[in-house]
Each structure stands twice: as C-alpha cells, then as structure tokens.
Coordinates of C-alpha atoms and ligand atoms in Angstrom, one line a residue:
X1427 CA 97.1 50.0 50.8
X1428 CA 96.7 49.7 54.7
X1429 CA 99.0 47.2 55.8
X1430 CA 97.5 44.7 57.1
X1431 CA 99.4 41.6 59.5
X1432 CA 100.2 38.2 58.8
X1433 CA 101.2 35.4 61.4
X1434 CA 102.3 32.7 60.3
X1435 CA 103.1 29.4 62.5
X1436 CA 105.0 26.4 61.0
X1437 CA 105.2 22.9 62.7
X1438 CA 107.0 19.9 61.5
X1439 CA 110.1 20.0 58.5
X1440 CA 112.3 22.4 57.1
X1441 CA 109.7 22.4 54.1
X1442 CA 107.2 24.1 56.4
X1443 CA 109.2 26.6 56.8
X1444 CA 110.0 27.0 53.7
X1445 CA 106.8 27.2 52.7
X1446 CA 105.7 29.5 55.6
X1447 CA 108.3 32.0 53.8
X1448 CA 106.9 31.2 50.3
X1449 CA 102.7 32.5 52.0
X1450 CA 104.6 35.6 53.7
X1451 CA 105.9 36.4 49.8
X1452 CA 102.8 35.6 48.5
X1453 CA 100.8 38.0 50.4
X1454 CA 103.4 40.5 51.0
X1455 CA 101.8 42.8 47.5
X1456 CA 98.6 42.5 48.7
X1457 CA 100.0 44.9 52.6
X1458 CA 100.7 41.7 54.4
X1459 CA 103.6 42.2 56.8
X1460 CA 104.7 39.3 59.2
X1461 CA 104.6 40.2 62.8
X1462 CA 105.9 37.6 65.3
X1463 CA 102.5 37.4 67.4
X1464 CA 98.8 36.2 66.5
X1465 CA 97.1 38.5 68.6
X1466 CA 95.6 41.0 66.6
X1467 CA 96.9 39.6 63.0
X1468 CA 94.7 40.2 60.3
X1469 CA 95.3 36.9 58.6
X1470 CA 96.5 34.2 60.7
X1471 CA 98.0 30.8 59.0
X1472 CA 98.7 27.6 60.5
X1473 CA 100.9 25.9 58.5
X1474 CA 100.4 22.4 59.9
X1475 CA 102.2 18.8 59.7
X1476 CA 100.6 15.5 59.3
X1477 CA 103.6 13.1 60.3
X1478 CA 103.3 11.8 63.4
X1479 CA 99.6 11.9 65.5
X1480 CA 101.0 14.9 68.1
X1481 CA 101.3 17.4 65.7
X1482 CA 97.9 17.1 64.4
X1483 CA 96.7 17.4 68.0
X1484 CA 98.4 21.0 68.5
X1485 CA 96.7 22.0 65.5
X1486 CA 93.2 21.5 67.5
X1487 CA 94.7 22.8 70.2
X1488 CA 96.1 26.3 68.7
X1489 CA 92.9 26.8 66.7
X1490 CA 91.2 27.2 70.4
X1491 CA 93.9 29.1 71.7
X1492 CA 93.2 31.8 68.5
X1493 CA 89.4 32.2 69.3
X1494 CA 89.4 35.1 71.7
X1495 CA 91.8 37.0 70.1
X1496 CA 89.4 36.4 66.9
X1497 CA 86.8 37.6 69.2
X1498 CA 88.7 40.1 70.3
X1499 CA 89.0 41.7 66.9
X1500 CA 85.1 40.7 66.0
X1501 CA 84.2 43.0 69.1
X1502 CA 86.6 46.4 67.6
X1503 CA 85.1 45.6 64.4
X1504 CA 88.1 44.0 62.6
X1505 CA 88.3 40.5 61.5
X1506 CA 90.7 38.0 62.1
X1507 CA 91.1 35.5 58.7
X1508 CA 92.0 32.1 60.3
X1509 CA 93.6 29.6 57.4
X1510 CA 94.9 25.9 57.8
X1511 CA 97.7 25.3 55.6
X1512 CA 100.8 22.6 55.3
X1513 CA 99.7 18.5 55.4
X1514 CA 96.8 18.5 58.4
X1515 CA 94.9 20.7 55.4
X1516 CA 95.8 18.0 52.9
X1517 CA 94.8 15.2 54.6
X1518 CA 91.6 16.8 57.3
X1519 CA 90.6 19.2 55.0
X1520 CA 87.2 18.7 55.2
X1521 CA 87.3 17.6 58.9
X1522 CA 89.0 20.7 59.5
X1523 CA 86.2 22.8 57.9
X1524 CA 83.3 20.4 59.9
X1525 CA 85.6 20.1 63.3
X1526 CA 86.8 23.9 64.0
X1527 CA 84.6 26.6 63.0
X1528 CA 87.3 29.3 63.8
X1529 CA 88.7 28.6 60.3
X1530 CA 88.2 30.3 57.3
X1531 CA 90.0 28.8 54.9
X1532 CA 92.2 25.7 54.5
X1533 CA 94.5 25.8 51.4
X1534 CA 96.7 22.6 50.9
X1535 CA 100.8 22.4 50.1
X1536 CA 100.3 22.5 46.7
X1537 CA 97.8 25.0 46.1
X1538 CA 99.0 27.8 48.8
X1539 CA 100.1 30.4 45.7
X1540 CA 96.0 30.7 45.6
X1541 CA 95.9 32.4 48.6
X1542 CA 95.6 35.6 47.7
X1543 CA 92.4 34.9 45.6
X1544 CA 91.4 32.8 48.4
X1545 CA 91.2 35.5 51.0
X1546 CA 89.6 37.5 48.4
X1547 CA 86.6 35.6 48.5
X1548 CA 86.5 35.2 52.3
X1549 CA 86.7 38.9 52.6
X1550 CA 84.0 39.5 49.7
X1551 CA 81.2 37.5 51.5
X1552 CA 81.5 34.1 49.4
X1553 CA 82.2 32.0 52.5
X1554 CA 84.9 29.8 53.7
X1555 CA 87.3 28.4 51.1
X1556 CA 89.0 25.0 51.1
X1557 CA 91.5 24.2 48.4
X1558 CA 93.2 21.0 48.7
X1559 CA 94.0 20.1 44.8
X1560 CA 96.9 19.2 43.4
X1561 CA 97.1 21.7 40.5
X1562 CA 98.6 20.9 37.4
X1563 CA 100.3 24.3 37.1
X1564 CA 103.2 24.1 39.7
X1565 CA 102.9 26.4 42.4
X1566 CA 106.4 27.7 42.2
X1567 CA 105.4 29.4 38.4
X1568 CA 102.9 31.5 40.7
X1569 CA 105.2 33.0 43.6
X1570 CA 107.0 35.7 43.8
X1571 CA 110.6 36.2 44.1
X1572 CA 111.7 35.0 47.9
X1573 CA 113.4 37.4 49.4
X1574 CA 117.0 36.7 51.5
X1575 CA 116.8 36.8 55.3
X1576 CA 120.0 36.4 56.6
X1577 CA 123.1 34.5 55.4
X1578 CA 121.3 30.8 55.5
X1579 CA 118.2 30.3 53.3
X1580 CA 115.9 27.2 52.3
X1581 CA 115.3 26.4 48.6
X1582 CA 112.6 23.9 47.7
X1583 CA 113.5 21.8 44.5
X1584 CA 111.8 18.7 45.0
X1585 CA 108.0 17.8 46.1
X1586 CA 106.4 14.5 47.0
X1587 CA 107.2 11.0 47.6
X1588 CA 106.6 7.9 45.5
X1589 CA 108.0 5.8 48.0
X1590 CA 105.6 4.4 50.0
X1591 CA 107.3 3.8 53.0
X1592 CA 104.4 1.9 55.3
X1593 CA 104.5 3.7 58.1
X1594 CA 104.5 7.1 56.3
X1595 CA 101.9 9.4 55.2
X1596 CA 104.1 11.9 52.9
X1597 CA 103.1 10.5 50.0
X1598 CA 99.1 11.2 50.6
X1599 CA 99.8 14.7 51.6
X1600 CA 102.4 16.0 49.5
X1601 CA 101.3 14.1 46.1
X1602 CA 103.7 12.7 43.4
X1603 CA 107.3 13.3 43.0
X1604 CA 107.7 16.7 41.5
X1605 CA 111.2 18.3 40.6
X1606 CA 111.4 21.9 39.5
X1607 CA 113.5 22.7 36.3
X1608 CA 117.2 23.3 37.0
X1609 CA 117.1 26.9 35.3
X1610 CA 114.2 27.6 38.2
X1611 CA 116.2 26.6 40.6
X1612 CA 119.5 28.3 39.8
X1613 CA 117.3 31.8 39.3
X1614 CA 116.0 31.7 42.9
X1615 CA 119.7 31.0 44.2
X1616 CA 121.2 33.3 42.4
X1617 CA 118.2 35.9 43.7
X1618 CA 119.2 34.6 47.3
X1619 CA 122.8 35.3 46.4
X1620 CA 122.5 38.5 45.6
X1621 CA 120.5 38.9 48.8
X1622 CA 123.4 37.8 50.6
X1623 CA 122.8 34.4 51.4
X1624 CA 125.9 32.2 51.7
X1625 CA 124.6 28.6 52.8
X1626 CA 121.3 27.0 50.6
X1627 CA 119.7 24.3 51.8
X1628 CA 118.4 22.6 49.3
X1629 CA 114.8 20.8 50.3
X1630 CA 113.3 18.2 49.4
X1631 CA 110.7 15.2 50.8
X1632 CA 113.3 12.7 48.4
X1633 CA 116.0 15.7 48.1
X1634 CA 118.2 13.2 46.1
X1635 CA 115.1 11.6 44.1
X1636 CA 116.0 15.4 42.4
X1637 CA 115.1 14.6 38.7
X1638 CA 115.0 18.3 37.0
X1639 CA 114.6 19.4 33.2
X1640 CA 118.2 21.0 32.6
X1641 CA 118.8 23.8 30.3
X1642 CA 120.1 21.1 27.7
X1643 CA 116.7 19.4 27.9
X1644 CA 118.2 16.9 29.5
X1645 CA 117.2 15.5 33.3
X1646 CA 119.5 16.7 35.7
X1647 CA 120.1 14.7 39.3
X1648 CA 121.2 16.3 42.5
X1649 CA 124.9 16.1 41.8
X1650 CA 124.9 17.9 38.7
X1651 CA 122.4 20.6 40.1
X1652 CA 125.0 21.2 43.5
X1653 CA 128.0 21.3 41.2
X1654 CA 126.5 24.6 39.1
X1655 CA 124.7 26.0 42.1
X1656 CA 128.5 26.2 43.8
X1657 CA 129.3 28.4 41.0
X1658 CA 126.9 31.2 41.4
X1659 CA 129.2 33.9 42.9
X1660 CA 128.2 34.1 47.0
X1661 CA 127.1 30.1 47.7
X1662 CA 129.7 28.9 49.9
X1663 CA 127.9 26.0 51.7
X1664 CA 125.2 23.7 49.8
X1665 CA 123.4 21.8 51.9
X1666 CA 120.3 19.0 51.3
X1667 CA 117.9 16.9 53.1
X1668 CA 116.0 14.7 53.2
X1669 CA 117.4 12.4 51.2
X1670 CA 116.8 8.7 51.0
X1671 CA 119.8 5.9 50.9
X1672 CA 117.8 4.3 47.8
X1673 CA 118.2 7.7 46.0
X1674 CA 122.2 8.1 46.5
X1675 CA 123.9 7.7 43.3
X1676 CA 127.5 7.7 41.7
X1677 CA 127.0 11.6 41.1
X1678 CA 126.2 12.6 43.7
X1679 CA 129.2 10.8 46.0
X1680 CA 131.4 12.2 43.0
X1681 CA 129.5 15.7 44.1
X1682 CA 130.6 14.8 47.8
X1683 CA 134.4 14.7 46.3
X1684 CA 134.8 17.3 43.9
X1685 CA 132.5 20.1 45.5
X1686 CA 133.8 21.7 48.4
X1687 CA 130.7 24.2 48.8
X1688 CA 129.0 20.7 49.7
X1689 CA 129.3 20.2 53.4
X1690 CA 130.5 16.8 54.9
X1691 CA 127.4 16.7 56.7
X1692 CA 124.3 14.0 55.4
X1693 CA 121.2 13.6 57.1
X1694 CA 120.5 10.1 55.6
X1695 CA 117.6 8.6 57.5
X1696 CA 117.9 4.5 57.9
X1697 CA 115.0 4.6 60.5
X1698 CA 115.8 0.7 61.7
X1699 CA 119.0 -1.4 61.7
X1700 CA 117.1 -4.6 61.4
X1701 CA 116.6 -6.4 57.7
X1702 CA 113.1 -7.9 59.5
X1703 CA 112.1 -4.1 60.1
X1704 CA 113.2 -2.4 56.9
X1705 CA 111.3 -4.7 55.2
X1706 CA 108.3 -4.2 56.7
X1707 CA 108.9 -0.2 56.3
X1708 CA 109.0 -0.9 53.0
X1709 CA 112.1 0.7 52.8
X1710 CA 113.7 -0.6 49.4
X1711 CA 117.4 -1.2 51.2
X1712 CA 118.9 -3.7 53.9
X1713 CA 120.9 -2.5 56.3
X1714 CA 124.4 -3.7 54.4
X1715 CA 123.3 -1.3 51.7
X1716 CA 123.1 1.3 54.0
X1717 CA 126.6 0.4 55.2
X1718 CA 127.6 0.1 51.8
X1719 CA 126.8 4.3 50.8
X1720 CA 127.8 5.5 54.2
X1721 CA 131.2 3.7 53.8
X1722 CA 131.0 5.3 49.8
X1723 CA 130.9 8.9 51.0
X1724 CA 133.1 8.6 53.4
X1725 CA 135.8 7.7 50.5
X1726 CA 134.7 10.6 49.1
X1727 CA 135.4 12.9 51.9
X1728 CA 137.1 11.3 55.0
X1729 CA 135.4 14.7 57.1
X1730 CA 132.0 12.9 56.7
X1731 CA 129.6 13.0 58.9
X1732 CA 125.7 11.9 59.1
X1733 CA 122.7 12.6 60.5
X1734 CA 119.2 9.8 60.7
X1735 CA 116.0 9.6 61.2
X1736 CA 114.9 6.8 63.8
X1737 CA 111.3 4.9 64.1
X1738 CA 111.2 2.9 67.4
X1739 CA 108.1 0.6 68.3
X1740 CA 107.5 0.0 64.4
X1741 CA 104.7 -2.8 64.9
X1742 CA 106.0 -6.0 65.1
X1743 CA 110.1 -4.7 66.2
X1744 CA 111.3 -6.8 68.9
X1745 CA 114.1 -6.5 71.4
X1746 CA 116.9 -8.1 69.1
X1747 CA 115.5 -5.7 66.3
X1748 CA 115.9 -3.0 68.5
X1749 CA 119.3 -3.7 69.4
X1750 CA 120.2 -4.2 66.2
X1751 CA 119.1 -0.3 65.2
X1752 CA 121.6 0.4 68.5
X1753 CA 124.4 -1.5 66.8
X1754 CA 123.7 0.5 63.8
X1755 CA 124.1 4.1 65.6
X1756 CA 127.2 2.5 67.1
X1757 CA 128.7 1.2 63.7
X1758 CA 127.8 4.8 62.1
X1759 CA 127.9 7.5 65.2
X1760 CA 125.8 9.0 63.7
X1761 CA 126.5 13.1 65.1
X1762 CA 122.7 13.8 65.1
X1763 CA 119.4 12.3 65.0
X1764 CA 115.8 12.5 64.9
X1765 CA 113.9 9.8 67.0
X1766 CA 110.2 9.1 67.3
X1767 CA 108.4 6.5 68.6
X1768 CA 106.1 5.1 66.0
X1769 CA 102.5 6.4 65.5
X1770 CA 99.9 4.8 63.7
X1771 CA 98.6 6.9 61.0
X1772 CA 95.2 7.0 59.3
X1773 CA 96.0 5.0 55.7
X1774 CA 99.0 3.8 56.2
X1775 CA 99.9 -0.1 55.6
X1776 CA 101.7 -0.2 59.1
X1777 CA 98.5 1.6 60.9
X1778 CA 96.7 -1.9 60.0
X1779 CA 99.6 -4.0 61.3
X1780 CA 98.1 -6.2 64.4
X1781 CA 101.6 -6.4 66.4
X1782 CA 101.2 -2.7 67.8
X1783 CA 103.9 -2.3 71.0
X1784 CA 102.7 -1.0 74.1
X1785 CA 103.1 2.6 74.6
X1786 CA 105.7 1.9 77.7
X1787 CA 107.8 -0.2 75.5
X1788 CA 107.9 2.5 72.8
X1789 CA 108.7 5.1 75.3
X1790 CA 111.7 3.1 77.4
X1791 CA 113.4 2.1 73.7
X1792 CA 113.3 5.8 72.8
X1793 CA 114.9 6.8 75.5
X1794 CA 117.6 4.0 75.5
X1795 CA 118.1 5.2 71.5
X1796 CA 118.3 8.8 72.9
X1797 CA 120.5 7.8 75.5
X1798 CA 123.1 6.5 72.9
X1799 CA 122.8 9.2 70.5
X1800 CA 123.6 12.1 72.8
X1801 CA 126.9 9.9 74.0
X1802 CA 128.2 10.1 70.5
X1803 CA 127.2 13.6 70.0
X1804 CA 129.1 14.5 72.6
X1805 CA 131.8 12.9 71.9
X1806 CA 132.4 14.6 68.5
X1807 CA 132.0 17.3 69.8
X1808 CA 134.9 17.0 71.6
X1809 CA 136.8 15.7 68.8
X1810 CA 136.0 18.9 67.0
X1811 CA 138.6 20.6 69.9
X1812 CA 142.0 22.1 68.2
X1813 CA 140.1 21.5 64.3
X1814 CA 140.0 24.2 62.0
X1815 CA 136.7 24.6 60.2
X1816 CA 134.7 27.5 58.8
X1817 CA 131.8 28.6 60.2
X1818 CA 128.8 30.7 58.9
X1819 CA 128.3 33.7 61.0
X1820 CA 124.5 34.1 61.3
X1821 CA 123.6 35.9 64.7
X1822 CA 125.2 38.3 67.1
X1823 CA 126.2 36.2 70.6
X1824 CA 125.1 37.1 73.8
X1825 CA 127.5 40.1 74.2
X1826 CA 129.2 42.8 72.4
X1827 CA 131.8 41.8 70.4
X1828 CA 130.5 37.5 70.1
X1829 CA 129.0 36.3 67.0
X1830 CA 127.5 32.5 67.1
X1831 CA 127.7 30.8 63.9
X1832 CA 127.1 27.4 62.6
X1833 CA 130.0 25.0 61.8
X1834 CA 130.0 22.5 58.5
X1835 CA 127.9 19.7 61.0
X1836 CA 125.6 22.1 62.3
X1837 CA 127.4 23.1 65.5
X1838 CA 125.9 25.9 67.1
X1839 CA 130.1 27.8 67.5
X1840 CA 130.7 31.1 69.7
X1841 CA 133.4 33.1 69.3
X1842 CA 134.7 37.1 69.5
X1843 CA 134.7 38.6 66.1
X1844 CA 133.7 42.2 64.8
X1845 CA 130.2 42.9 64.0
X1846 CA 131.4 43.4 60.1
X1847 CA 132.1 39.5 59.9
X1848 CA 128.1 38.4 60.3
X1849 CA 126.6 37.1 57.4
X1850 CA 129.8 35.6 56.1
X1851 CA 131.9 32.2 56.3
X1852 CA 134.8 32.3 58.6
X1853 CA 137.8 30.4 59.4
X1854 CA 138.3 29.4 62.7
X1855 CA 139.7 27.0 65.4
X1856 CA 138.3 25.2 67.8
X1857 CA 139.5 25.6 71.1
X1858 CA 136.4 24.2 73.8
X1859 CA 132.9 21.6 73.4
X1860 CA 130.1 21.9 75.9
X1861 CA 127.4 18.9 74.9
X1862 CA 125.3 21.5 72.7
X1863 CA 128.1 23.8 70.7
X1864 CA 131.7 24.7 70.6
X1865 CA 133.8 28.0 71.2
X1866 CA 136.3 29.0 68.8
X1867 CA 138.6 31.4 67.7
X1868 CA 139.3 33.4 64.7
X1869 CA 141.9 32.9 62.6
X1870 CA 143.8 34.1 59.7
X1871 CA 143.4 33.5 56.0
X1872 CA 141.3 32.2 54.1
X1873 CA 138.5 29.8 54.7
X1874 CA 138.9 26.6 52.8
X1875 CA 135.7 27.4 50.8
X1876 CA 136.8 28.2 46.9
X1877 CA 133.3 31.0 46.8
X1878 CA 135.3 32.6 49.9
X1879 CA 137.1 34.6 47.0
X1880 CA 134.3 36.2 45.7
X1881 CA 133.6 37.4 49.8
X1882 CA 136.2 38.8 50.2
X1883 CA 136.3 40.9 47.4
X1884 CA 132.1 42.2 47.9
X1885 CA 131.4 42.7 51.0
X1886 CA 127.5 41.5 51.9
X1887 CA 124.7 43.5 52.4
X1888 CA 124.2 43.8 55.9
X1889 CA 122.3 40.1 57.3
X1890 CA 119.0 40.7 58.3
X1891 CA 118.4 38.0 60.9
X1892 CA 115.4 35.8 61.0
X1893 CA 114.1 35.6 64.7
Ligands
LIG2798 N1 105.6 7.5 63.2 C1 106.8 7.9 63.7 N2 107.7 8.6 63.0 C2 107.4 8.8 61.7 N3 108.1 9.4 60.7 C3 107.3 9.4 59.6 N4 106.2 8.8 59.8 C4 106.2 8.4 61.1 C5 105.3 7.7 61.9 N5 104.1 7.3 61.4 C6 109.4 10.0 60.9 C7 110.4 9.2 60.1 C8 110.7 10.2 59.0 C9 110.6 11.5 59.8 C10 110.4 12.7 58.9 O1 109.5 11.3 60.6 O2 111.6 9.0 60.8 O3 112.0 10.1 58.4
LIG2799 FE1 107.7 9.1 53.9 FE2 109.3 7.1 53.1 FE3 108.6 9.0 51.4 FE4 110.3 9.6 53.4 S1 110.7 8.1 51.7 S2 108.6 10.8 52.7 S3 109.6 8.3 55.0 S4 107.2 7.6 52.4

C-alpha cells in the first residue's frame, strides 16, 4: 500500500499525547506514517483539549490555518482528511461539524480506535463522520501494540473522572472512571520494555483513583500495580500523574517506601490553600488533609518532592484566600507547578457562580503565584548542587560528546558522556544549577536503581528519539 501521511497535533495533558501516539498506531497498518508538518498530510488530526477556554480557541484557529494547504492538495488532485479528536470533539462535536466545514470527521477520546473505519467512509463517499460515544467495548481491546520511542514512554491505565470538581469539565469529556485490567497493563509495559523504554509514566485523569481487575480477580490499586510493574526486567523509573490527594492511600505511601523504581517526585494538584475555596471546588479535602499526605510521603521518602496544579480567580476567592494558596506553596515548596487563571466553562457548577473576578485581578494574582513558584524552583535547584542522583539519558546535548537527561524531579541535566550511554539511567553528580536545569558529571558505579542490574547486563536497543 502507498503510504500515505499522518499529522498529528496534540494540545493540553500528557493523555493527549498519549493518545496522539495510540491514532499514529492505529493507522499505522492501514500506510499512515507521521511526518512532523501538516502541509501536504493526507490525514490531518487535531487532537484537542477542552480544559480551559484558550485552548478551544486555537482549535478554531488551526482549522483556518489548515485550509489552503487542504486547498492546496484539492487543486493537485489529492485530498487532505481533516479530523477533530481529544475533548473539544467530545464536548463541540456537533458545533464542530456546523462551525468549521474544513472537517471531515470528529471522533471523541473514547471512540478514536474507530478511526480507521471512520476514514473509510469519508474516503468511500458516505460523508463526514462524527463519533462521540462512549463505547462499551474499551478502546484499549482495539489498538494495536504501541511501539517504544525512546527511553521514556506514557502508559494510559486509567480514564475519566467521577469527581466533579466545579470548576472542571473532565468529567463531561472523558466519561466515567475507567481502569484497565492489571494483566493489560503489565503486557503493554513489558512491550515498552522490550522496546527499550526505562521510565513509564503511568497516566491517568485520577491516576491513583487506579482500581484494576488483577490476575487474582481481585481489584488492584495503584500501589500494588507500581510494585509488579518495577519488576518487569528494563523499568527503572515509574512515574504517575495526575493524581488527586482524595485518592492517596496507605499503599500507595507504602509504594513510595518500598519501591525505588518510584521516583520521589508527585505531582499532587491542591489547586487553592483556602478551606472557603476548596469547598467550593468541590474538592473533597481541606487544606490540613492536604498537609497531612504531603507530610505522609515525605516519611516515606525524606527525597520527596511535589509538583501542583493552581486555579487563581476561582469565583468568589478573595485576597486573604489568595494568600492563603501563597502560604501553602511556601509551607510545601512545591519544585513545580501548573498555574491558570480560572475560566468559566460551559456546564460547569462554578461557570454559574455570580462572584466572577475581573480579568486584571486574575491576571496580577497569577503572576504574584508565578512569581513565588519560580523563587522556590530555583532555589532547589540549587540545592540539587554536589547530590548524587541518576538521570535518564534521553537526547544527545548541543555538542559532540553531551547527552541531556532528565533527573528523578524532572530536571532537564547536561553532562559529557559517550553516545553508548543514551537511552539508559545513569549515575551522576551534580556540580552547577542555572534556573531551568543542572550540569552534572558522571560517575562511577552503579545507579541506585535495583532494575540498573538488568542494564547493565543487556545493553538497549539503540533510543530512537521522539522530536
Ligand atoms: N479554569 C482554570 N484551570 C482549570 N483547570 C481545570 N479546569 C480549569 C478551569 N475551568 C486546571 C486545574 C487542573 C488542570 C489540569 O487544569 O488546575 O488540575
Ligand atoms: Fe477535573 Fe477534578 Fe476530575 Fe481532576 S478531579 S479531572 S480537576 S473534576
């Protein structure tokens, strides 16, 4: 078969992505090879995200950019298939179809393993195709093997949110909690593992909500899961997000202690550091029982380290709720954030709130939240100078001879080492911080990592680096 070229843009979360590699596998039998530009793509997919009001806009905004070069192709005779994917499809379907004839098709998060068929209709005259069910059969029974790219890979075992957080529309576009079995989840690791992937991240809208059918028919949590995923020969690092402090359970802070595959690295989104706020988000936890599992896992590793999620401008927050999310980030230093200023979203509870804050407020608190959250970042990085730590080597660095790897908190770290070492975890020592990375050195021995063992005895298969 000719082969034909897929494009594939993702916006939003790590599940996008995810999922953006899931269509590429999809297609991939039917002569489908991704190429890095839409111009001239056969099949063109914008895999979309729903969260906040700005990335629906781009959506509009890309479609138009995509018409000439659609065009283009109509005027050599070739056709350009245009699909919608990810949670604008969800939610706009319809809209989508009415609003932007460019599109072809728009195929929700839960149904994209149709694709295939989908296209097939497009391309045998029966029109444009929308498919925005929730189908009983999970998609995940329906894909193909993923194939590794590189030493890091994403591994989707959770779906959905029950949560009903009021601010959030997750739980409209992704559908119901859904876990996938544990045997499922183990088979596509130990695929990536062969592959030569070293880190999984394991994905999630409630990542620790993880509530899989074990091979002993009983339901397994996240804990259990990360304890037999670090055994698979080749997983050094486990990683997972997005997980909810409501969701954190004995197991898995026992998990935090026992497995050292798991990094000390949690991106636990609190969102506010006001009671008042939480509430009204809906949230399910105050902010002492925040304290209270951040102080837990700590005990369990004293390396610990944590990453959030911040609304600012929820309706209704006022200054001393504000500063009291500011107090929080001090309390925590937190090494990493996300921070948004709150938009209303069609549906949601907090959408119909009447205390909406004015744009300018929004803006000069999000940059006061930033302000404080780059401080602290810099800071640890800092304190990271003269610590050892082991570091996945994932790219080449700017010149011969320097890879760039990413330390257990995500540190982007530079350092001389022979080409040989890419794709694996090495130990190293820290020895300068700019505000973005660190620059290390090699060193001896072996990295701390108990899965190191089996790398040094196979070598990898040579990384092949995701651009
Ligand atoms: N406005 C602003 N930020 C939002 N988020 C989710 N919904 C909204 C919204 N309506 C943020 C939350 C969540 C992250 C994925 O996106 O912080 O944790
Ligand atoms: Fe959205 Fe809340 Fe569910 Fe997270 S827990 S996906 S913020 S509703």
């Amino acid at each position: 078969m000719a082969n034909r070229k897929l494009f594939i843009k993702s916006y939003g979360c790590q599940m996008n992505v995810y999922d953006a590699g899931r269509m590429a596998d999809v297609m991939a039998p039917l002569g489908y090879d991704l190429v890095s530009e839409a111009d001239g793509a056969d099949l063109v997919i914008l895999n979309t995200c729903h969260i906040r009001e700005k990335a629906a806009e781009k959506v509009f905004s890309d479609l138009g950019r995509l018409r000439p070069f659609k065009e283009a192709m109509a005027a050599e005779g070739r056709r350009m298939l245009v699909a919608v994917a990810g949670c604008v499809a969800q939610a706009e379907g319809a809209e989508l179809m009415a609003r932007a004839k460019i599109v072809d098709m728009v195929v929700g998060p839960q149904a994209y393993h149709r694709l295939p068929e989908m296209v097939a209709k497009v391309e045998r005259g029966a029109g444009r195709q929308l498919d925005t069910d929730f189908p009983i059969e999970p998609k995940f029974d329906f894909l193909p093997a993923p194939q590794a790219h590189g030493p890091s890979a994403f591994l989707s075992v959770q779906e959905g949110c029950d949560k009903f957080c009021t601010f959030c529309v997750v739980p409209y576009t992704r559908g119901a909690e859904y876990s996938r079995p544990v045997a499922d989840v183990l088979r596509e690791a130990a695929l990536l593992a062969e592959g030569g992937v070293r880190e999984i991240t394991l994905l999630g809208q409630n990542v620790n909500a993880y509530h899989g059918e074990g091979p002993d028919g009983r339901t397994w949590g996240l804990g259990r899961l990360a304890r037999v995923l670090a055994e698979i020969p080749g997983v050094a690092r486990l990683r997972y997000t997005t997980s909810h402090p409501r969701d954190v359970d004995d197991d898995l802070i026992a998990a935090h202690r026992e497995v050292a595959a798991l990094t000390p690295f949690i991106h636990l989104p609190v969102q506010s550091g006001s009671d008042r706020i939480l509430a009204a988000m809906n949230r399910g936890h105050d902010v002492d029982g925040y304290r209270r599992i951040i102080d837990r896992l700590r005990a369990a590793r004293d390396d610990m380290a944590f990453s959030s999620d911040f609304i600012v401008g929820f309706p209704g927050e006022s200054e001393r709720d504000f500063q009291a999310t500011l107090a929080l980030i001090d309390e925590v230093r937190f090494i990493q954030a996300y921070s948004f200023k709150y938009s209303p979203r069609p549906g949601t509870p907090a959408a119909a709130l009447a205390a909406q804050l004015p744009e300018a407020e929004k803006s000069a608190r999000l940059i006061a939240l930033q302000a404080r959250l780059v401080e602290i970042q810099q800071a640890f990085n800092q304190a990271c100078v003269g610590r050892p730590m082991d570091v996945l080597l994932d790219r080449p660095g700017r010149h011969a001879g320097q890879l760039v790897g990413r330390s257990p908190w995500m540190q982007p770290v530079h350092l001389e080492a022979p080409a040989t070492l890419l794709g694996t975890l090495a130990p190293v020592v820290v020895e300068t911080a700019t505000s973005n990375s660190l620059a290390a050195r090699l060193v001896e021995g072996n990295s701390s990592m108990s899965s190191d063992r089996v790398l040094a005895e196979e070598a990898p298969p040579p990384a092949r680096i995701r651009a």
